[in-house]
Tab-separated table of C-alpha atoms in Angstrom:
chain	number	residue	atom	x	y	z
A	473	MET	CA	115.872	134.378	79.046
A	474	PRO	CA	114.585	137.304	81.214
A	475	GLU	CA	115.194	136.976	84.915
A	476	GLU	CA	112.299	136.503	87.272
A	477	PRO	CA	111.253	139.492	89.385
A	478	ASN	CA	113.308	140.013	92.542
A	479	GLU	CA	115.738	137.280	91.494
A	480	ALA	CA	119.458	137.842	91.794
A	481	PRO	CA	121.573	137.853	88.619
A	482	ALA	CA	122.787	134.403	87.638
A	483	GLU	CA	126.385	135.091	88.643
A	484	PHE	CA	125.265	135.806	92.232
A	485	ALA	CA	122.478	133.201	92.470
A	486	GLY	CA	122.613	130.659	95.270
A	487	GLY	CA	125.422	132.364	97.146
A	488	ARG	CA	128.577	130.377	97.730
A	489	PHE	CA	126.913	127.020	97.058
A	490	GLY	CA	125.539	128.255	93.730
A	491	ALA	CA	128.972	129.567	92.717
A	492	THR	CA	130.548	126.249	93.702
A	493	ILE	CA	128.085	124.314	91.545
A	494	ARG	CA	128.465	126.558	88.504
A	495	ASN	CA	132.248	126.503	88.630
A	496	ALA	CA	132.683	122.842	89.514
A	497	GLY	CA	133.835	120.109	87.176
A	498	TYR	CA	131.493	117.401	85.960
A	499	LEU	CA	132.073	114.922	88.798
A	500	ARG	CA	131.861	117.413	91.655
A	501	LYS	CA	128.901	119.280	90.128
A	502	TRP	CA	126.697	116.240	89.648
A	503	PHE	CA	127.719	114.619	92.914
A	504	LEU	CA	126.592	117.747	94.789
A	505	LEU	CA	123.520	118.393	92.643
A	506	GLY	CA	122.593	114.717	92.466
A	507	THR	CA	122.800	114.293	96.221
A	508	THR	CA	120.785	117.468	96.821
A	509	ILE	CA	118.060	116.530	94.350
A	510	GLY	CA	118.001	112.985	95.722
A	511	VAL	CA	117.512	114.100	99.328
A	512	ILE	CA	114.747	116.513	98.348
A	513	SER	CA	113.037	113.965	96.077
A	514	GLY	CA	113.183	111.292	98.780
A	515	LEU	CA	111.716	113.599	101.411
A	516	GLY	CA	109.033	114.745	98.972
A	517	ALA	CA	108.105	111.119	98.272
A	518	VAL	CA	107.871	110.388	102.009
A	519	VAL	CA	105.621	113.395	102.664
A	520	PHE	CA	103.382	112.544	99.701
A	521	TYR	CA	103.151	108.878	100.693
A	522	LEU	CA	102.083	109.784	104.240
A	523	ALA	CA	99.620	112.417	103.005
A	524	LEU	CA	98.099	109.863	100.656
A	525	LYS	CA	97.972	107.160	103.333
A	526	TYR	CA	96.191	109.250	105.952
A	527	THR	CA	93.887	110.963	103.468
A	528	GLY	CA	92.752	107.570	102.170
A	529	GLU	CA	92.255	106.198	105.671
A	530	PHE	CA	90.045	109.169	106.537
A	531	LEU	CA	88.050	109.649	103.330
A	532	LEU	CA	87.481	106.089	102.120
A	533	GLY	CA	88.166	104.318	105.409
A	534	TYR	CA	86.455	106.480	108.043
A	535	LEU	CA	83.818	108.361	106.046
A	536	ALA	CA	82.853	105.633	103.556
A	537	GLY	CA	83.694	102.602	105.716
A	538	TYR	CA	85.673	100.954	102.916
A	539	HIS	CA	89.324	99.893	103.045
A	540	VAL	CA	91.195	99.104	99.845
A	541	PRO	CA	93.689	96.222	99.802
A	542	THR	CA	97.332	97.170	100.241
A	543	PRO	CA	100.455	95.585	98.726
A	544	VAL	CA	102.886	93.613	100.859
A	545	GLY	CA	105.312	96.523	101.107
A	546	GLU	CA	102.588	98.608	102.752
A	547	GLY	CA	101.195	96.037	105.146
A	548	GLY	CA	99.553	93.547	102.829
A	549	GLY	CA	95.990	94.152	104.062
A	550	ARG	CA	93.231	92.393	102.128
A	551	GLY	CA	90.821	95.307	102.495
A	552	SER	CA	87.095	95.264	103.102
A	553	ALA	CA	85.004	92.279	102.058
A	554	GLY	CA	82.183	94.570	100.949
A	555	PHE	CA	80.664	98.014	101.351
A	556	VAL	CA	79.400	99.002	104.786
A	557	ARG	CA	77.882	102.246	103.490
A	558	PRO	CA	77.607	101.866	99.702
A	559	TRP	CA	75.743	105.163	99.374
A	560	ALA	CA	78.810	106.950	100.782
A	561	ILE	CA	81.216	105.771	98.072
A	562	PRO	CA	80.011	108.086	95.258
A	563	LEU	CA	79.659	110.943	97.764
A	564	VAL	CA	83.272	110.559	98.884
A	565	THR	CA	84.683	110.195	95.349
A	566	THR	CA	82.705	113.256	94.235
A	567	GLY	CA	83.670	115.314	97.281
A	568	GLY	CA	87.354	114.421	97.000
A	569	ALA	CA	87.419	115.280	93.296
A	570	LEU	CA	85.584	118.544	93.980
A	571	LEU	CA	87.993	119.636	96.717
A	572	SER	CA	91.001	118.636	94.634
A	573	ALA	CA	89.767	120.577	91.604
A	574	PHE	CA	89.041	123.633	93.745
A	575	VAL	CA	92.550	123.648	95.224
A	576	VAL	CA	94.107	123.346	91.768
A	577	ALA	CA	91.903	125.970	90.114
A	578	LYS	CA	92.420	128.413	92.982
A	579	PHE	CA	96.169	128.153	93.515
A	580	ALA	CA	97.947	126.456	90.559
A	581	PRO	CA	95.937	125.508	87.450
A	582	GLU	CA	99.018	123.876	85.909
A	583	ALA	CA	98.834	121.182	88.602
A	584	THR	CA	95.789	119.625	86.931
A	585	GLY	CA	96.046	116.211	85.301
A	586	HIS	CA	98.736	113.604	85.802
A	587	GLY	CA	101.741	115.909	86.181
A	588	THR	CA	104.397	113.932	84.324
A	589	ASP	CA	103.756	115.710	81.024
A	590	GLU	CA	104.238	119.083	82.721
A	591	ALA	CA	107.559	117.935	84.160
A	592	ILE	CA	108.716	116.567	80.792
A	593	GLU	CA	107.683	119.803	79.085
A	594	ALA	CA	109.880	121.731	81.503
A	595	VAL	CA	112.827	119.561	80.436
A	596	HIS	CA	112.288	120.476	76.799
A	597	THR	CA	111.336	124.132	77.098
A	598	ASP	CA	112.212	125.981	80.306
A	599	PRO	CA	113.637	124.055	83.288
A	600	ARG	CA	112.953	127.111	85.471
A	601	ALA	CA	109.251	127.228	84.620
A	602	ILE	CA	107.692	125.067	87.365
A	603	ARG	CA	106.422	127.375	90.089
A	604	ALA	CA	107.271	126.481	93.684
A	605	ARG	CA	103.620	126.519	94.719
A	606	VAL	CA	102.881	123.694	92.280
A	607	VAL	CA	104.740	121.315	94.591
A	608	LEU	CA	102.381	121.858	97.523
A	609	VAL	CA	99.245	122.150	95.393
A	610	LYS	CA	100.028	118.937	93.529
A	611	LEU	CA	100.657	117.093	96.785
A	612	VAL	CA	97.374	118.176	98.361
A	613	ALA	CA	95.238	117.812	95.239
A	614	SER	CA	96.554	114.346	94.376
A	615	ALA	CA	96.138	113.102	97.946
A	616	LEU	CA	92.501	114.215	97.804
A	617	THR	CA	91.848	112.622	94.412
A	618	ILE	CA	93.482	109.251	95.135
A	619	GLY	CA	92.575	109.164	98.829
A	620	SER	CA	88.890	109.587	98.014
A	621	GLY	CA	88.936	106.635	95.611
A	622	GLY	CA	89.897	108.304	92.334
A	623	SER	CA	91.600	105.946	89.907
A	624	ALA	CA	95.095	107.396	89.710
A	625	GLY	CA	98.690	106.644	90.575
A	626	ARG	CA	101.148	108.409	92.781
A	627	GLU	CA	104.101	108.576	90.378
A	628	GLY	CA	102.817	111.545	88.324
A	629	PRO	CA	102.377	113.789	91.364
A	630	THR	CA	105.725	112.623	92.758
A	631	ALA	CA	107.394	113.384	89.424
A	632	GLN	CA	105.930	116.883	89.329
A	633	ILE	CA	106.789	117.480	92.989
A	634	SER	CA	110.422	116.390	92.538
A	635	ALA	CA	110.739	118.177	89.204
A	636	GLY	CA	109.331	121.298	90.858
A	637	PHE	CA	112.081	121.202	93.464
A	638	SER	CA	114.660	120.713	90.711
A	639	SER	CA	113.209	123.665	88.809
A	640	LEU	CA	113.475	125.764	91.957
A	641	LEU	CA	117.129	124.743	92.326
A	642	THR	CA	117.748	125.695	88.706
A	643	ARG	CA	116.419	129.185	89.368
A	644	ARG	CA	118.048	129.732	92.746
A	645	LEU	CA	121.456	128.384	91.795
A	646	GLY	CA	121.546	130.090	88.415
A	647	LEU	CA	122.168	126.842	86.526
A	648	SER	CA	122.590	126.862	82.769
A	649	ASP	CA	119.715	125.674	80.590
A	650	GLU	CA	121.523	122.424	79.815
A	651	ASP	CA	122.232	121.640	83.467
A	652	GLY	CA	118.698	122.664	84.398
A	653	ARG	CA	117.195	120.231	81.906
A	654	VAL	CA	119.246	117.389	83.324
A	655	ALA	CA	118.368	118.428	86.883
A	656	VAL	CA	114.613	118.365	86.171
A	657	ALA	CA	114.921	114.981	84.424
A	658	LEU	CA	116.815	113.684	87.465
A	659	GLY	CA	114.016	114.930	89.698
A	660	ILE	CA	111.437	113.018	87.659
A	661	GLY	CA	113.389	109.761	87.832
A	662	ALA	CA	114.391	110.115	91.480
A	663	GLY	CA	110.863	110.921	92.633
A	664	ILE	CA	109.259	108.020	90.777
A	665	GLY	CA	112.065	105.624	91.706
A	666	ALA	CA	111.738	106.585	95.372
A	667	ILE	CA	107.947	106.315	95.661
A	668	PHE	CA	108.101	102.818	94.127
A	669	ALA	CA	111.317	101.768	95.923
A	670	ALA	CA	112.903	101.136	92.517
A	671	PRO	CA	116.162	103.135	92.398
A	672	LEU	CA	117.784	101.503	89.365
A	673	GLY	CA	114.619	101.846	87.324
A	674	GLY	CA	114.301	105.453	88.457
A	675	ALA	CA	117.826	106.233	87.250
A	676	VAL	CA	117.151	104.699	83.826
A	677	LEU	CA	113.771	106.447	83.681
A	678	ALA	CA	115.437	109.840	84.173
A	679	ALA	CA	117.428	109.225	80.987
A	680	SER	CA	114.553	107.849	78.896
A	681	ILE	CA	111.273	109.468	79.955
A	682	SER	CA	111.748	112.655	77.908
A	683	TYR	CA	111.892	110.933	74.514
A	684	ARG	CA	109.858	108.388	72.598
A	685	ASP	CA	112.757	106.869	70.682
A	686	ASP	CA	115.926	108.103	72.343
A	687	PHE	CA	117.993	108.032	75.507
A	688	ASP	CA	119.678	110.994	77.218
A	689	TYR	CA	122.979	109.636	78.487
A	690	ARG	CA	123.746	112.946	80.230
A	691	ALA	CA	121.157	112.048	82.872
A	692	LEU	CA	122.134	108.407	83.350
A	693	LEU	CA	125.262	108.576	85.518
A	694	PRO	CA	124.003	111.470	87.709
A	695	GLY	CA	120.741	109.536	87.906
A	696	PHE	CA	122.448	106.710	89.777
A	697	ILE	CA	123.501	109.158	92.503
A	698	THR	CA	120.170	110.972	92.593
A	699	SER	CA	117.924	107.928	92.533
A	700	GLY	CA	120.052	105.980	94.985
A	701	THR	CA	120.036	108.887	97.431
A	702	ALA	CA	116.264	109.325	97.121
A	703	TYR	CA	115.749	105.603	97.746
A	704	ALA	CA	117.983	105.725	100.819
A	705	VAL	CA	116.050	108.687	102.237
A	706	LEU	CA	112.653	107.085	101.654
A	707	GLY	CA	113.829	103.729	102.994
A	708	ALA	CA	115.155	105.367	106.160
A	709	PHE	CA	111.591	106.444	106.961
A	710	LEU	CA	109.406	103.768	105.375
A	711	GLY	CA	111.622	100.692	104.978
A	712	PHE	CA	113.308	99.007	102.036
A	713	ASP	CA	110.946	96.153	101.204
A	714	PRO	CA	109.784	95.866	97.557
A	715	LEU	CA	106.310	97.307	97.032
A	716	PHE	CA	104.821	93.935	96.074
A	717	GLY	CA	107.142	91.766	98.145
A	718	TYR	CA	108.721	88.894	96.201
A	719	ILE	CA	106.388	87.597	93.508
A	720	ASP	CA	107.528	84.324	91.952
A	721	ALA	CA	111.094	85.188	92.897
A	722	GLU	CA	112.012	81.488	92.711
A	723	TYR	CA	110.472	80.877	89.284
A	724	ARG	CA	112.861	79.280	86.796
A	725	PHE	CA	112.505	78.659	83.077
A	726	GLU	CA	113.225	74.987	82.406
A	727	ARG	CA	111.885	74.560	78.859
A	728	ALA	CA	111.833	76.851	75.834
A	729	TRP	CA	108.346	76.402	74.420
A	730	PRO	CA	106.394	77.913	77.393
A	731	LEU	CA	108.081	81.191	76.432
A	732	LEU	CA	105.467	81.367	73.670
A	733	TRP	CA	103.018	82.473	76.345
A	734	PHE	CA	105.017	85.686	76.682
A	735	VAL	CA	104.608	86.346	72.984
A	736	VAL	CA	100.862	86.144	73.602
A	737	ILE	CA	101.147	88.501	76.582
A	738	GLY	CA	103.192	90.933	74.498
A	739	LEU	CA	100.549	91.053	71.774
A	740	ILE	CA	97.613	91.455	74.165
A	741	ALA	CA	99.357	93.990	76.413
A	742	ALA	CA	100.383	96.097	73.405
A	743	GLY	CA	96.763	96.288	72.293
A	744	VAL	CA	95.498	97.174	75.764
A	745	GLY	CA	98.267	99.763	76.263
A	746	TYR	CA	97.451	101.334	72.913
A	747	LEU	CA	93.785	101.507	73.901
A	748	TYR	CA	94.725	103.061	77.268
A	749	ALA	CA	96.672	105.908	75.685
A	750	ARG	CA	94.198	106.609	72.881
A	751	PHE	CA	91.181	106.522	75.174
A	752	PHE	CA	92.864	108.767	77.738
A	753	HIS	CA	93.884	111.441	75.233
A	754	SER	CA	90.467	111.278	73.550
A	755	THR	CA	88.819	111.773	76.940
A	756	VAL	CA	90.966	114.835	77.666
A	757	ALA	CA	90.061	116.340	74.272
A	758	LEU	CA	86.362	115.606	74.786
A	759	VAL	CA	86.315	117.091	78.298
A	760	HIS	CA	87.861	120.327	76.977
A	761	ARG	CA	84.927	120.689	74.588
A	762	LEU	CA	82.211	119.935	77.148
A	763	PRO	CA	80.461	122.712	79.084
A	764	GLY	CA	81.338	123.241	82.729
A	765	GLY	CA	84.315	124.719	84.512
A	766	PRO	CA	87.571	123.207	85.821
A	767	ILE	CA	85.896	122.384	89.142
A	768	LEU	CA	82.621	120.880	87.923
A	769	LYS	CA	84.111	118.494	85.362
A	770	PRO	CA	86.401	116.603	87.785
A	771	ALA	CA	83.528	116.417	90.269
A	772	VAL	CA	81.308	114.760	87.659
A	773	GLY	CA	84.189	112.416	86.855
A	774	GLY	CA	84.482	111.568	90.558
A	775	LEU	CA	80.779	110.814	90.769
A	776	LEU	CA	80.936	108.446	87.800
A	777	VAL	CA	83.982	106.691	89.260
A	778	GLY	CA	82.134	106.195	92.552
A	779	LEU	CA	79.136	104.675	90.788
A	780	LEU	CA	81.378	102.379	88.742
A	781	GLY	CA	83.207	101.424	91.935
A	782	LEU	CA	79.986	100.112	93.446
A	783	VAL	CA	79.904	97.517	90.649
A	784	ILE	CA	83.663	96.892	90.339
A	785	PRO	CA	85.386	97.920	93.611
A	786	GLN	CA	88.797	97.060	92.170
A	787	ILE	CA	88.871	100.348	90.220
A	788	LEU	CA	88.837	102.516	93.353
A	789	GLY	CA	92.087	104.196	94.356
A	790	SER	CA	95.503	103.304	92.997
A	791	GLY	CA	94.728	99.583	92.946
A	792	TYR	CA	98.183	98.321	93.947
A	793	GLY	CA	96.676	95.998	96.539
A	794	TRP	CA	94.478	94.372	93.889
A	795	ALA	CA	97.530	93.850	91.684
A	796	GLN	CA	99.142	92.101	94.668
A	797	LEU	CA	96.122	89.808	95.100
A	798	ALA	CA	96.098	89.030	91.371
A	799	ALA	CA	99.570	87.519	91.687
A	800	ASP	CA	98.454	84.880	94.194
A	801	ARG	CA	96.544	81.842	92.946
A	802	ASN	CA	94.147	81.526	95.881
A	803	SER	CA	93.308	85.226	95.926
A	804	LEU	CA	92.865	85.396	92.171
A	805	MET	CA	90.584	82.354	92.115
A	806	SER	CA	88.324	84.070	94.664
A	807	ILE	CA	87.697	87.007	92.292
A	808	PRO	CA	84.841	86.384	89.807
A	809	LEU	CA	86.154	85.568	86.338
A	810	TRP	CA	84.104	88.284	84.663
A	811	ILE	CA	85.718	90.959	86.873
A	812	ILE	CA	89.211	89.710	86.043
A	813	VAL	CA	88.478	89.847	82.313
A	814	VAL	CA	86.664	93.195	82.384
A	815	LEU	CA	88.919	94.947	84.900
A	816	PRO	CA	91.624	96.181	82.472
A	817	LEU	CA	88.988	98.036	80.463
A	818	ALA	CA	87.133	99.192	83.588
A	819	LYS	CA	90.365	100.583	85.055
A	820	ILE	CA	91.038	102.452	81.816
A	821	VAL	CA	87.558	103.998	81.950
A	822	ALA	CA	87.909	104.902	85.642
A	823	THR	CA	91.324	106.502	85.107
A	824	CYS	CA	90.044	108.536	82.176
A	825	LEU	CA	87.125	109.719	84.313
A	826	SER	CA	89.374	110.611	87.262
A	827	ILE	CA	92.368	112.180	85.490
A	828	GLY	CA	91.069	112.871	81.991
A	829	SER	CA	88.302	115.005	83.479
A	830	GLY	CA	90.900	117.257	85.138
A	831	GLY	CA	91.583	115.440	88.401
A	832	SER	CA	95.076	115.208	89.856
A	833	GLY	CA	96.995	111.932	89.862
A	834	GLY	CA	99.346	109.765	87.837
A	835	LEU	CA	98.932	107.352	84.930
A	836	PHE	CA	101.744	104.937	85.801
A	837	GLY	CA	99.952	103.294	88.740
A	838	PRO	CA	96.734	102.524	86.863
A	839	GLY	CA	98.863	101.278	83.963
A	840	ILE	CA	100.533	98.812	86.328
A	841	VAL	CA	97.151	97.570	87.587
A	842	ILE	CA	95.769	97.343	84.042
A	843	GLY	CA	98.768	95.274	83.029
A	844	ALA	CA	98.523	93.109	86.125
A	845	PHE	CA	94.981	92.068	85.262
A	846	VAL	CA	95.870	91.541	81.609
A	847	GLY	CA	98.330	88.953	82.892
A	848	ALA	CA	95.831	87.617	85.434
A	849	ALA	CA	93.117	87.235	82.797
A	850	THR	CA	95.529	85.476	80.431
A	851	TRP	CA	96.562	83.053	83.178
A	852	ARG	CA	93.013	82.452	84.392
A	853	LEU	CA	91.617	81.732	80.923
A	854	GLY	CA	94.600	79.536	80.030
A	855	GLU	CA	94.295	77.644	83.294
A	856	LEU	CA	90.537	77.245	82.862
A	857	ALA	CA	91.004	75.842	79.361
A	858	GLY	CA	93.737	73.486	80.579
A	859	LEU	CA	96.249	74.799	78.048
A	860	PRO	CA	99.839	73.523	78.315
A	861	GLY	CA	102.618	75.740	79.636
A	862	VAL	CA	100.448	77.706	82.079
A	863	PRO	CA	102.414	77.971	85.367
A	864	GLU	CA	100.919	76.832	88.647
A	865	GLN	CA	100.963	80.386	90.045
A	866	PRO	CA	99.815	83.471	88.081
A	867	GLY	CA	102.580	85.708	89.437
A	868	ILE	CA	104.936	85.544	86.464
A	869	PHE	CA	102.150	86.381	83.998
A	870	VAL	CA	101.028	89.267	86.208
A	871	VAL	CA	104.518	90.728	86.625
A	872	VAL	CA	105.466	90.466	82.940
A	873	ALA	CA	102.173	91.993	81.810
A	874	MET	CA	102.711	94.875	84.260
A	875	MET	CA	106.031	95.590	82.562
A	876	THR	CA	104.693	95.146	79.065
A	877	CYS	CA	101.451	97.074	79.135
A	878	PHE	CA	102.793	100.320	80.549
A	879	GLY	CA	106.419	100.049	79.456
A	880	SER	CA	105.453	99.990	75.796
A	881	VAL	CA	102.908	102.794	75.918
A	882	ALA	CA	105.160	104.997	78.084
A	883	ARG	CA	107.889	104.463	75.462
A	884	ALA	CA	110.319	103.613	78.266
A	885	PRO	CA	110.394	99.798	78.133
A	886	LEU	CA	113.796	99.240	79.745
A	887	ALA	CA	113.126	101.604	82.657
A	888	ILE	CA	109.668	100.193	83.376
A	889	MET	CA	110.921	96.603	83.091
A	890	ILE	CA	113.626	97.296	85.664
A	891	MET	CA	111.238	99.183	87.944
A	892	VAL	CA	108.629	96.438	87.997
A	893	ALA	CA	111.343	93.822	88.616
A	894	GLU	CA	112.486	95.893	91.621
A	895	MET	CA	108.913	96.441	92.820
A	896	THR	CA	108.206	92.709	92.754
A	897	GLY	CA	111.643	91.292	93.563
A	898	SER	CA	111.221	89.228	90.400
A	899	PHE	CA	114.333	89.450	88.271
A	900	SER	CA	113.860	85.771	87.435
A	901	VAL	CA	111.041	86.779	85.055
A	902	VAL	CA	113.428	88.706	82.793
A	903	PRO	CA	113.675	86.075	79.994
A	904	GLY	CA	109.920	86.120	79.479
A	905	ALA	CA	109.752	89.867	80.024
A	906	ILE	CA	112.293	90.551	77.293
A	907	LEU	CA	110.100	88.750	74.765
A	908	ALA	CA	106.829	90.354	75.843
A	909	VAL	CA	108.174	93.889	76.315
A	910	GLY	CA	110.221	93.698	73.115
A	911	ILE	CA	107.257	92.630	70.999
A	912	ALA	CA	104.915	95.224	72.516
A	913	SER	CA	107.492	98.015	72.167
A	914	LEU	CA	108.195	97.157	68.541
A	915	LEU	CA	104.482	97.223	67.783
A	916	MET	CA	104.065	100.543	69.604
A	917	SER	CA	107.021	102.058	67.749
A	918	ARG	CA	105.053	101.618	64.521
A	919	THR	CA	102.538	104.125	65.844
A	920	ASN	CA	102.838	107.676	67.092
A	921	VAL	CA	101.061	106.805	70.337
A	922	THR	CA	102.497	107.515	73.768
A	923	ILE	CA	100.835	108.053	77.113
A	924	TYR	CA	103.083	111.114	77.662
A	925	GLU	CA	102.373	113.638	74.918
A	926	ALA	CA	105.162	115.998	76.028
A	927	GLN	CA	107.784	113.457	74.967
A	928	ARG	CA	109.797	114.471	71.909
A	929	LEU	CA	110.804	111.951	69.276
A	930	ASN	CA	114.535	112.211	70.046
A	931	ARG	CA	117.241	114.628	71.164
A	932	GLU	CA	117.813	115.920	67.637
A	933	ALA	CA	114.138	116.848	67.247
A	934	ALA	CA	114.099	118.520	70.677
A	935	GLU	CA	117.213	120.597	69.900
A	936	ALA	CA	115.804	121.629	66.519
A	937	GLU	CA	112.608	122.767	68.222
A	938	ARG	CA	114.536	124.843	70.748
A	939	ALA	CA	116.601	126.394	67.959
A	940	ARG	CA	113.417	127.413	66.116
A	941	ASP	CA	111.953	128.933	69.272
A	942	ALA	CA	115.166	130.837	70.005
A	943	GLY	CA	115.304	132.157	66.444
């Protein structure tokens, strides 16, 4: 591969530290690289979290007079009871989307969209390819999109930010292609694991996110070091509490037959996840064919999201606080039934409008909220009909559906299951989760659908592709 302009030859790259890394054995190399990537990913997650927090407080909170609910790990606020200035909501969502699109189009067009696909593509093609400026542009653009009420998550931007740092390290230290691919994958897992305070899930995600039906064991052991370090850095600044607190942490399975409910959740969540991925990719394809530039289209998407938010406020922003409320019986019963049933589809539409139109933000977060309300709707309808086996609290249905809906469509069921368990402190739900996630993942494996189109089928297919490109 040709060297970048003004870049030192590989044998001199990174000075003494670079030489140490290149000449080190496996253990020393990945301890040093893993720790470095972990520290950078953790700091990047902290900066992005704070940027997102203060941007949202200013744009939606101060300008629009509306405060979204927050999960327990971020204060547990219940948010505004209604709109103080409803006319300001679509103005803020449009303005935020417009500013975000302008920043991306002006400084780094590759920072458009959800970001995770771009990071995965770098793993498979060129681990040196992510430009350093993408890190800052992605941070600013995503904070504007989500902070103004756009329906998006923070994991995609964090993945691209952390992967961008790893790509920079690959260039500066003169790492081999193989080491660079692992380093970028570690950045993806560490960044996402840190921002969600889910280090074990982040480590497993680093080894599984790049493939639909495979697992890269080269990234697993270094991932423990990287993800654990990133979690420690983020926790030192923001605390170590799970994002959603402890949802149904004391729940225990006492009989076998209620597990049938998790078969039902698996079937429903697989269908909703499939719809999420297909609708999102169809929206992206449609937007490419529509007239208008890369700034106008996201602005129109922002306007439509703002108008939809006036009818269903739960679609505004990341929605983690609403997922928290869905897990509590009293809070869930206070939400109109029609909103609970419609919300998974409404959140899919809002996310496609925000990100599919060219806005900047992740798909993981909305997928978690979509899954949460799939579980909430299943519990609410079962409870309303007086069906046997429905638990007293909706939390276990909500948590398992979170895992199932996005884990299956992201083709990373084990990683997402672990992450959600860490985010909710709910490892007691694992027996039901195994059934639901297993069924949904088996159904999804019969299709070619994935939310991340840059994923390759397996390592063999990826290596064959690289061999063709090299030849």
